[in-house]
XYZ file of C-alpha atoms in Angstrom:
622
model
C 57.686 41.111 23.774
C 57.246 42.575 20.291
C 53.906 43.950 19.154
C 53.596 41.256 16.426
C 54.174 38.462 18.982
C 51.655 40.096 21.365
C 48.927 40.173 18.713
C 49.782 36.625 17.685
C 49.306 35.353 21.253
C 46.072 37.354 21.582
C 44.674 35.812 18.383
C 45.669 32.345 19.589
C 43.835 32.961 22.871
C 40.705 34.142 20.992
C 40.707 31.036 18.804
C 41.162 28.812 21.860
C 38.241 30.416 23.674
C 36.094 30.160 20.533
C 36.930 26.492 20.085
C 36.194 25.866 23.759
C 32.764 27.503 23.373
C 31.920 25.036 20.600
C 32.714 22.031 22.777
C 29.887 20.340 24.671
C 29.550 21.032 28.360
C 31.063 17.759 29.563
C 34.073 16.452 31.365
C 35.756 15.887 28.022
C 34.975 19.440 26.994
C 36.280 20.862 30.246
C 39.545 19.024 29.684
C 39.835 20.576 26.220
C 39.269 17.311 24.260
C 38.462 17.794 20.583
C 36.986 14.287 20.200
C 33.436 15.219 21.234
C 31.151 16.805 18.604
C 30.051 20.397 18.973
C 26.579 21.424 20.047
C 25.879 22.549 16.482
C 26.751 19.077 15.209
C 24.667 17.313 17.848
C 21.697 19.609 17.234
C 21.528 18.338 13.650
C 22.018 14.703 14.613
C 19.106 12.445 13.447
C 18.817 10.915 16.898
C 18.470 14.253 18.647
C 15.866 15.377 16.142
C 14.027 12.073 16.613
C 14.044 12.477 20.398
C 12.439 15.904 19.971
C 9.932 14.592 17.350
C 11.199 16.833 14.584
C 9.601 14.543 11.988
C 11.332 13.698 8.745
C 10.309 15.187 5.416
C 11.739 14.342 2.001
C 14.379 17.067 2.114
C 15.391 16.770 5.758
C 13.565 17.599 8.981
C 10.553 19.618 9.973
C 11.277 23.094 11.273
C 9.464 22.428 14.513
C 8.549 19.536 16.762
C 5.265 17.658 16.526
C 5.038 17.799 20.335
C 2.659 20.551 21.421
C 3.136 20.267 25.184
C 5.535 22.896 26.652
C 6.356 20.465 29.491
C 8.358 18.423 26.976
C 10.885 21.217 26.384
C 13.554 22.698 28.625
C 13.993 25.793 26.454
C 11.222 28.270 25.705
C 12.299 27.999 22.054
C 12.767 24.208 22.130
C 9.799 23.392 19.925
C 11.236 25.425 17.051
C 14.957 25.467 17.787
C 16.656 22.093 18.235
C 19.969 23.722 19.189
C 18.393 25.908 21.862
C 16.742 22.828 23.328
C 20.047 20.966 23.236
C 21.871 23.797 24.993
C 19.212 24.009 27.697
C 19.113 20.223 28.088
C 22.890 19.925 28.535
C 22.994 22.732 31.059
C 20.032 21.542 33.127
C 20.855 17.839 33.090
C 24.362 18.737 34.221
C 22.987 20.335 37.382
C 19.523 18.889 38.097
C 19.440 15.131 38.888
C 15.610 14.989 38.860
C 15.570 16.011 35.195
C 17.976 13.188 34.337
C 15.250 10.780 35.380
C 12.461 12.690 33.658
C 14.408 12.829 30.363
C 16.370 9.623 30.698
C 16.563 8.876 26.951
C 18.084 12.309 26.280
C 20.430 11.938 29.243
C 21.775 8.581 28.132
C 22.249 9.666 24.531
C 24.081 12.843 25.510
C 26.363 10.791 27.735
C 27.102 8.437 24.840
C 27.932 11.419 22.633
C 30.289 12.896 25.219
C 28.127 15.961 25.787
C 27.648 14.960 29.438
C 30.051 13.371 31.869
C 29.804 9.583 31.513
C 30.162 9.272 35.293
C 27.284 11.621 36.007
C 24.732 9.578 38.034
C 21.045 9.196 37.127
C 19.240 7.994 40.230
C 15.871 6.943 38.810
C 14.271 4.298 40.968
C 10.859 4.903 39.394
C 12.135 4.167 35.893
C 14.007 1.039 37.012
C 10.904 -0.275 38.762
C 8.754 0.494 35.700
C 11.184 -1.286 33.397
C 11.379 -4.234 35.755
C 7.612 -4.578 35.778
C 7.403 -4.559 31.993
C 10.583 -6.657 31.545
C 10.683 -5.729 27.853
C 12.344 -8.372 25.717
C 10.603 -8.005 22.323
C 8.276 -5.614 20.488
C 5.562 -6.158 17.878
C 3.554 -3.725 15.773
C -0.132 -4.687 16.011
C -2.754 -3.825 13.386
C -6.444 -4.136 14.264
C -8.536 -4.330 11.095
C -10.866 -1.507 10.096
C -14.115 -1.077 11.996
C -16.640 1.072 10.132
C -18.989 1.419 13.108
C -16.460 3.598 14.952
C -15.307 6.893 13.389
C -11.913 6.619 15.105
C -11.255 3.111 13.755
C -12.614 3.241 10.206
C -9.124 2.806 8.768
C -7.975 0.332 11.399
C -5.689 1.001 14.327
C -2.060 0.296 15.149
C -0.264 0.059 18.469
C 2.802 -1.649 19.916
C 2.889 -4.862 21.923
C 5.776 -5.069 24.398
C 6.597 -8.654 25.370
C 8.503 -9.839 28.442
C 11.632 -11.921 28.233
C 10.841 -15.443 27.012
C 7.536 -14.419 25.393
C 5.608 -17.031 23.421
C 2.976 -16.100 20.821
C 0.337 -18.388 22.322
C 0.372 -16.521 25.631
C -0.121 -12.752 25.828
C -1.035 -12.526 29.514
C 2.174 -10.733 30.498
C 2.513 -8.442 27.475
C 1.675 -4.738 27.440
C 0.074 -2.578 24.756
C 1.579 0.827 23.971
C -1.278 2.848 22.557
C -1.585 6.404 21.245
C -5.096 7.825 20.956
C -7.139 10.988 21.215
C -8.587 11.870 24.604
C -12.294 12.177 23.740
C -14.973 13.224 26.274
C -17.681 10.602 26.738
C -20.472 12.937 25.619
C -18.928 13.904 22.247
C -21.052 12.758 19.292
C -19.671 11.051 16.193
C -20.088 14.248 14.141
C -18.270 16.304 16.741
C -15.517 13.700 16.925
C -15.122 13.785 13.142
C -14.799 17.581 13.111
C -12.498 17.915 16.092
C -10.462 14.862 15.060
C -9.811 16.350 11.612
C -8.974 19.804 12.978
C -6.704 18.869 15.884
C -9.287 19.645 18.529
C -8.346 16.766 20.834
C -5.196 16.122 22.841
C -3.541 12.783 22.227
C -1.216 10.882 24.507
C 0.460 7.505 24.969
C -0.851 4.927 27.402
C 0.250 1.525 28.619
C -2.187 -1.267 29.437
C -2.285 -5.085 29.521
C -2.307 -6.497 26.007
C -5.128 -8.929 26.820
C -7.388 -5.911 27.383
C -6.731 -4.691 23.834
C -7.391 -8.171 22.444
C -10.671 -8.201 24.364
C -11.575 -4.833 22.861
C -10.738 -5.638 19.259
C -11.088 -9.351 18.525
C -13.984 -10.003 20.919
C -16.004 -6.852 21.519
C -15.616 -5.326 18.050
C -15.034 -8.574 16.097
C -11.918 -7.283 14.372
C -9.061 -9.392 13.086
C -5.745 -8.618 14.739
C -2.370 -8.884 12.984
C 0.878 -8.913 14.987
C 4.036 -7.887 13.109
C 6.926 -9.039 15.266
C 9.785 -6.535 15.006
C 13.481 -7.392 14.941
C 14.568 -4.702 17.404
C 17.649 -5.636 19.407
C 18.136 -5.070 23.133
C 19.733 -1.625 22.721
C 16.931 -0.462 20.407
C 14.258 -1.713 22.795
C 16.033 0.104 25.616
C 15.956 3.384 23.653
C 12.277 2.888 22.835
C 11.299 2.254 26.454
C 13.385 5.126 27.787
C 11.695 7.506 25.355
C 8.243 6.183 26.277
C 9.085 7.046 29.869
C 9.803 10.609 28.739
C 6.409 10.836 27.009
C 4.340 10.029 30.100
C 1.582 12.664 30.486
C 2.893 14.560 27.439
C 0.119 15.790 25.130
C 0.169 16.031 21.352
C -2.506 17.616 19.191
C -4.342 14.672 17.631
C -5.188 14.817 13.913
C -7.233 11.960 12.461
C -5.614 11.978 9.012
C -1.923 12.585 9.709
C -0.732 13.018 13.304
C -2.596 9.932 14.458
C -1.865 6.628 16.191
C 0.151 5.226 13.301
C 2.298 8.311 12.708
C 3.214 8.543 16.413
C 4.418 4.920 16.360
C 6.688 5.653 13.397
C 8.311 8.393 15.483
C 8.940 5.901 18.288
C 10.585 3.468 15.879
C 12.821 6.266 14.541
C 14.011 6.805 18.104
C 14.571 3.075 18.626
C 16.565 2.549 15.431
C 18.579 5.654 14.486
C 18.665 6.307 10.763
C 15.110 5.242 9.931
C 13.167 7.748 7.820
C 9.659 6.350 8.227
C 7.839 9.639 8.850
C 9.225 11.133 5.642
C 6.903 8.856 3.672
C 3.757 10.462 5.107
C 3.801 14.226 4.491
C 0.017 14.521 3.985
C -1.766 11.626 5.658
C -0.883 8.428 7.520
C -3.284 5.540 6.935
C -2.560 2.710 9.413
C -2.156 -0.018 6.802
C 0.242 2.202 4.829
C 2.406 2.725 7.901
C 2.478 -1.042 8.474
C 3.638 -1.449 4.885
C 6.381 1.157 5.428
C 7.616 -0.604 8.566
C 7.795 -3.895 6.700
C 9.579 -2.375 3.715
C 12.137 -0.875 6.112
C 13.155 -4.420 7.099
C 11.801 -4.247 10.654
C 9.443 -7.253 10.473
C 10.478 -10.836 11.153
C 7.189 -12.720 11.436
C 3.452 -12.018 11.191
C 0.947 -13.667 13.566
C -2.781 -13.661 12.788
C -5.477 -13.610 15.481
C -8.971 -14.049 13.977
C -11.983 -12.312 15.484
C -14.649 -14.233 17.357
C -17.010 -13.785 14.446
C -14.518 -15.303 12.021
C -13.903 -18.246 14.399
C -17.625 -18.887 14.673
C -18.091 -18.552 10.929
C -15.334 -21.118 10.299
C -17.016 -23.553 12.687
C -20.548 -23.317 11.238
C -19.636 -22.872 7.549
C -19.510 -26.661 6.802
C -22.832 -27.363 8.550
C -25.999 -28.127 6.608
C -29.344 -26.417 7.248
C -30.507 -28.996 9.837
C -27.232 -28.763 11.771
C -27.375 -24.961 11.750
C -30.872 -25.142 13.203
C -29.552 -27.356 15.991
C -26.901 -24.738 16.826
C -29.578 -22.030 17.076
C -31.806 -24.268 19.181
C -29.035 -25.266 21.603
C -28.001 -21.624 22.081
C -31.571 -20.842 23.182
C -32.233 -24.080 25.073
C -29.084 -25.984 26.095
C -31.215 -28.756 27.622
C -32.103 -29.871 24.090
C -28.780 -31.722 24.064
C -30.502 -34.383 26.239
C -33.339 -35.200 23.812
C -33.092 -38.573 22.010
C -32.769 -36.981 18.557
C -29.589 -35.192 19.633
C -28.208 -38.119 21.629
C -28.416 -40.361 18.544
C -25.895 -38.150 16.746
C -22.209 -39.079 16.707
C -19.966 -37.772 19.454
C -18.094 -35.666 16.890
C -21.274 -34.025 15.631
C -22.580 -33.417 19.153
C -19.417 -31.632 20.198
C -19.349 -29.509 17.020
C -22.968 -28.410 17.490
C -22.541 -27.697 21.196
C -19.349 -25.732 20.606
C -21.074 -23.772 17.848
C -23.975 -22.955 20.178
C -21.608 -21.841 22.950
C -19.608 -19.571 20.636
C -22.794 -18.162 19.126
C -24.131 -17.327 22.588
C -20.866 -15.599 23.504
C -20.840 -13.703 20.208
C -24.439 -12.518 20.603
C -23.787 -11.080 24.072
C -20.122 -10.104 23.923
C -20.880 -6.366 24.169
C -23.227 -6.712 27.132
C -22.877 -7.632 30.738
C -23.998 -11.232 30.984
C -27.384 -11.721 32.609
C -28.073 -14.687 34.893
C -29.962 -16.336 32.028
C -27.057 -16.005 29.563
C -24.553 -17.102 32.210
C -26.688 -20.153 32.993
C -26.963 -21.159 29.347
C -23.219 -20.699 28.829
C -22.453 -22.888 31.842
C -24.888 -25.588 30.687
C -23.319 -25.712 27.230
C -19.787 -25.874 28.673
C -20.815 -28.676 30.991
C -22.292 -30.638 28.071
C -19.125 -30.076 26.017
C -16.898 -31.247 28.871
C -18.870 -34.515 29.141
C -17.687 -35.398 25.627
C -14.186 -36.574 24.654
C -11.892 -33.508 24.263
C -10.650 -34.656 20.858
C -14.142 -35.050 19.400
C -15.537 -32.664 16.808
C -14.163 -31.063 13.704
C -11.349 -28.545 13.426
C -12.551 -24.964 13.075
C -9.423 -23.029 12.220
C -10.335 -19.939 10.147
C -8.654 -19.615 6.777
C -5.857 -17.070 7.053
C -6.740 -14.090 4.843
C -4.305 -11.954 2.891
C -2.184 -9.802 5.180
C -3.415 -6.183 5.250
C -0.172 -4.664 3.972
C -0.223 -7.001 0.942
C -3.320 -5.342 -0.520
C -3.470 -2.473 -2.989
C -2.138 0.944 -1.965
C -4.703 3.308 -0.477
C -4.408 6.373 -2.762
C -5.726 6.276 -6.310
C -5.227 8.127 -9.584
C -7.488 7.434 -12.548
C -7.646 8.414 -16.228
C -10.873 7.817 -18.149
C -12.330 8.211 -21.621
C -16.109 8.439 -21.817
C -19.199 9.630 -23.635
C -22.182 11.496 -22.198
C -25.070 13.219 -23.983
C -23.527 12.267 -27.359
C -20.271 14.066 -26.527
C -16.888 12.578 -25.737
C -15.026 13.508 -22.594
C -11.819 12.837 -20.702
C -11.508 12.586 -16.930
C -8.786 12.728 -14.312
C -9.623 11.414 -10.833
C -7.680 11.465 -7.587
C -8.715 9.660 -4.391
C -6.836 10.267 -1.184
C -8.128 7.117 0.527
C -8.992 4.147 0.691
C -11.027 1.308 -0.898
C -14.353 0.814 -2.690
C -16.527 -2.243 -3.240
C -15.032 -3.000 -6.666
C -11.353 -2.565 -5.770
C -9.302 -5.789 -5.320
C -10.473 -7.184 -1.999
C -7.243 -8.928 -0.906
C -6.083 -7.412 2.364
C -9.309 -5.418 2.889
C -12.577 -6.267 4.655
C -15.215 -7.690 2.364
C -18.443 -5.826 1.654
C -17.021 -2.580 3.019
C -16.189 0.654 1.250
C -14.526 3.763 2.645
C -13.528 6.655 0.402
C -12.582 10.167 1.464
C -11.541 13.226 -0.512
C -12.038 12.062 -4.096
C -12.105 14.636 -6.911
C -12.877 14.190 -10.605
C -11.986 16.766 -13.288
C -13.769 16.371 -16.651
C -12.978 17.921 -20.031
C -15.775 17.684 -22.620
C -15.252 18.162 -26.352
C -15.921 21.775 -27.239
C -15.807 22.882 -23.603
C -13.201 23.635 -20.990
C -12.265 21.515 -18.001
C -14.460 21.612 -14.920
C -14.844 19.879 -11.603
C -17.281 17.042 -12.140
C -17.505 15.837 -8.546
C -15.893 16.189 -5.137
C -16.650 13.406 -2.677
C -15.850 14.293 0.907
C -16.909 10.955 2.365
C -18.417 7.768 0.932
C -18.901 4.865 3.352
C -20.738 1.599 2.784
C -21.067 -1.405 5.054
C -22.939 -4.223 3.284
C -22.080 -7.362 5.251
C -24.626 -10.112 4.407
C -27.092 -11.421 6.974
C -27.116 -15.137 7.865
C -28.753 -17.415 10.410
C -26.059 -16.425 12.901
C -25.119 -12.851 11.975
C -27.660 -10.088 11.347
C -25.684 -6.895 10.717
C -27.463 -3.768 9.531
C -26.237 -2.554 6.159
C -25.764 1.194 5.894
C -24.219 3.915 3.789
C -23.365 7.603 4.060
C -22.185 9.979 1.347
C -21.581 13.682 1.033
C -19.920 16.163 -1.307
C -20.496 18.027 -4.559
C -21.562 16.573 -7.903
C -23.108 17.548 -11.212
C -26.505 15.992 -11.696
C -26.959 14.318 -15.055
C -30.308 16.115 -15.319
C -28.693 19.513 -14.527
C -25.013 19.211 -15.562
C -24.406 22.963 -15.400
C -24.749 23.020 -11.616
C -22.360 21.646 -9.019
C -24.807 20.556 -6.364
C -23.919 20.040 -2.688
C -25.565 16.920 -1.296
C -25.661 14.516 1.636
C -27.298 11.116 1.674
C -27.553 8.103 3.901
C -29.494 4.913 4.303
C -29.890 1.610 6.086
C -31.223 -1.813 5.263
C -30.032 -5.369 4.818
C -27.769 -7.504 2.647
C -27.953 -11.176 1.767
C -25.858 -13.593 -0.277
C -27.963 -15.449 -2.850
C -26.326 -17.950 -5.224
C -22.936 -16.348 -4.608
C -24.167 -12.811 -5.369
C -24.307 -10.137 -2.639
C -27.733 -8.477 -2.753
C -28.521 -5.377 -0.699
C -31.570 -3.158 -0.323
C -31.408 0.135 1.597
C -33.997 2.780 2.359
C -32.292 6.132 1.810
C -32.717 9.865 2.275
C -30.992 12.551 0.207
C -30.687 16.284 0.801
C -29.529 18.359 -2.178
C -29.050 22.008 -3.110
C -29.675 22.236 -6.845
C -30.012 25.495 -8.766
C -31.910 23.584 -11.425
C -34.811 23.210 -8.974
C -37.331 25.986 -8.444
C -36.837 25.624 -4.704
C -33.134 24.983 -4.451
C -33.007 22.970 -1.220
C -34.806 19.670 -1.623
C -35.034 16.421 0.320
C -35.857 13.076 -1.219
C -36.631 9.682 0.280
C -35.421 6.826 -1.858
C -34.435 3.225 -2.339
C -31.101 1.701 -3.391
C -30.809 -1.899 -4.609
C -27.468 -3.456 -5.469
C -26.166 -6.811 -6.645
C -22.419 -7.388 -6.405
C -19.984 -10.140 -7.283
C -16.427 -10.097 -5.895
C -13.655 -12.439 -7.019
C -9.886 -12.268 -6.603
C -9.160 -10.250 -9.758
C -12.649 -9.369 -11.063
C -15.576 -7.527 -9.483
C -18.919 -6.475 -10.927
C -21.997 -4.629 -9.662
C -25.465 -3.755 -10.921
C -27.107 -0.953 -8.962
C -30.392 0.967 -9.144
C -31.505 4.072 -7.221
C -34.849 5.825 -6.991
C -35.433 9.250 -5.411
C -38.575 11.362 -5.263
C -37.839 14.939 -4.220
C -40.259 17.055 -2.212
C -40.932 19.191 -5.300
C -42.266 16.115 -7.131
C -39.190 15.501 -9.309
C -38.282 11.817 -9.629
C -34.747 10.657 -10.351
C -34.088 7.058 -11.376
C -30.599 5.724 -11.941
C -29.339 2.324 -13.047
C -25.669 1.481 -13.462
C -23.375 -1.404 -14.325
C -19.702 -1.507 -13.305
C -16.926 -4.014 -13.986
C -13.436 -3.857 -12.473
C -10.487 -6.006 -13.591
C -7.184 -6.025 -11.691
C -4.457 -6.267 -14.335
C -1.514 -5.962 -11.883
C -0.892 -5.490 -8.179
C -1.425 -1.714 -8.369
C -3.229 -1.333 -11.696
C -6.812 -1.904 -12.764
C -9.296 -1.251 -15.553
C -12.871 -0.206 -14.756
C -15.868 -0.039 -17.088
C -18.866 2.070 -16.038
C -22.268 2.440 -17.667
C -25.057 4.520 -16.160
C -28.452 5.748 -17.273
C -30.295 8.528 -15.429
C -33.915 9.478 -16.039
C -35.161 12.725 -14.462
C -38.381 14.569 -15.361
C -38.823 12.253 -18.344
C -35.358 13.085 -19.722
C -32.925 10.183 -20.007
C -29.150 10.376 -20.427
C -26.481 7.697 -20.658
C -22.881 7.887 -19.464
C -20.319 5.250 -20.436
C -16.596 5.300 -19.609
C -13.464 3.189 -19.440
C -10.969 4.089 -16.722
C -7.379 3.097 -15.985
C -6.760 3.025 -12.229
C -3.391 3.264 -10.464
C -3.066 2.670 -6.709
C -0.160 4.392 -4.983
């Protein structure tokens, strides 16, 4: 054999060995097939990255997985190296049958790709029994409306509903809820939850529970509307979703309230179910639940939307047409069901009797839905039901709540604003940016009425003859001003905190925190609220910088589909004797789905010095 031929055969052997090393460790690879992709190719595959939760960003994929639990990875470098995790997964699934059951979604996908022998068995009786119990035939994305009285649900909450074969919307008894949430100790306060939730201080994990329990929690106990977005996932996509959920049992993620939250985790699941989706790429900074619902719908995943009104909305629809005398009967019957036997009630028509009795029963249930029923409440409920059942079942008026605008059809949650204004006889220009979410003058369609939730809003002002400076930085601004009625008596409250320049001392950026509580009422179509407040402020314009001030806030608001207006007055008296009085008028006009114009006028009087601020702002929601 000549030297040239020897070296030629040696080079051929080297190339053959190299090519063999690039083939997956499978039966096809062992036979020398070149049809299966290499490990390098599979490591960059969108489905593999989705299975490892390497979330999408605009330019590609994150450099590491969102999963923080080492039990999820088979390679010590798996969280940061998708190829290393693939190599370890192929090797260990090839030899360890128990891991094929633990990571069944990975196992099946690698078999489909030819990286594992298609005849390799996966004996997983536990998974088959679990799947048989759930009997998944359809999936819906569920949005529970915002609930300001719970820090974890201020923006609403999303989870998945898994329906059995042959599911019907009117019956949810056999459906399951797939929920992702932070694991919060019972003794953690709201302030501690807010801090740890923002900083990733809680573990989060997936759980599975009967769907009726979630409906009980949201629509009954917390009086939140529930929206069900039925997804058009096919059988293969549902199978991938369920197999991956099995893999995530007992796996912990670090929970972050603003981004890696319930809604973001569900987007990752849907990217596993339907390869090629890029849902997570749309949320590089924060993931507000209603925005993620909008993204799912825009991706073409939604077929139909089902609305489930809260108990409060059902009761409100029933009693809204009643006059004052009829409303009094409802209140009386809820307290004393035996009043249905008095002659004055018996003389009423059968239809009216049934409407009033049903209203009393629903009111009683609403008033005590967060408490364990006492013998007295149980007895009254039974007496009302018995009286209702003695009447014809078709008597009484229909009480179907009006279907509101779907949450994802409202304005976007981020805001940019440009304003021209005048203060202290000088013109200024302002740029504002709000990360989230909605205030009392924004278009109300798709949002809860009389509720405001704003976080991380900054305003930069440039005054003629001066440079630009930060005018205000609002960390949190929450208001809940639901009106009180004969049947509902919510407490109105507000909480604000951040930095702002006082009109009396514009050279100082003063840290502050304020809060208050009171009541709201609707009078002649206008929402009127009055709240006792307390403000703490650090102001270098004061002789003693730290000051506290009790105060009073009175507001009148009018909200229509495209126009909103408010007149508001505040009074504070600081401990150092300084009084601050503010009155303001605001008008907001929605000129397009994501565009608005807002006029603001405000006058502040402090220590006898009065200043006026007037501005016109263009607002863009995105």
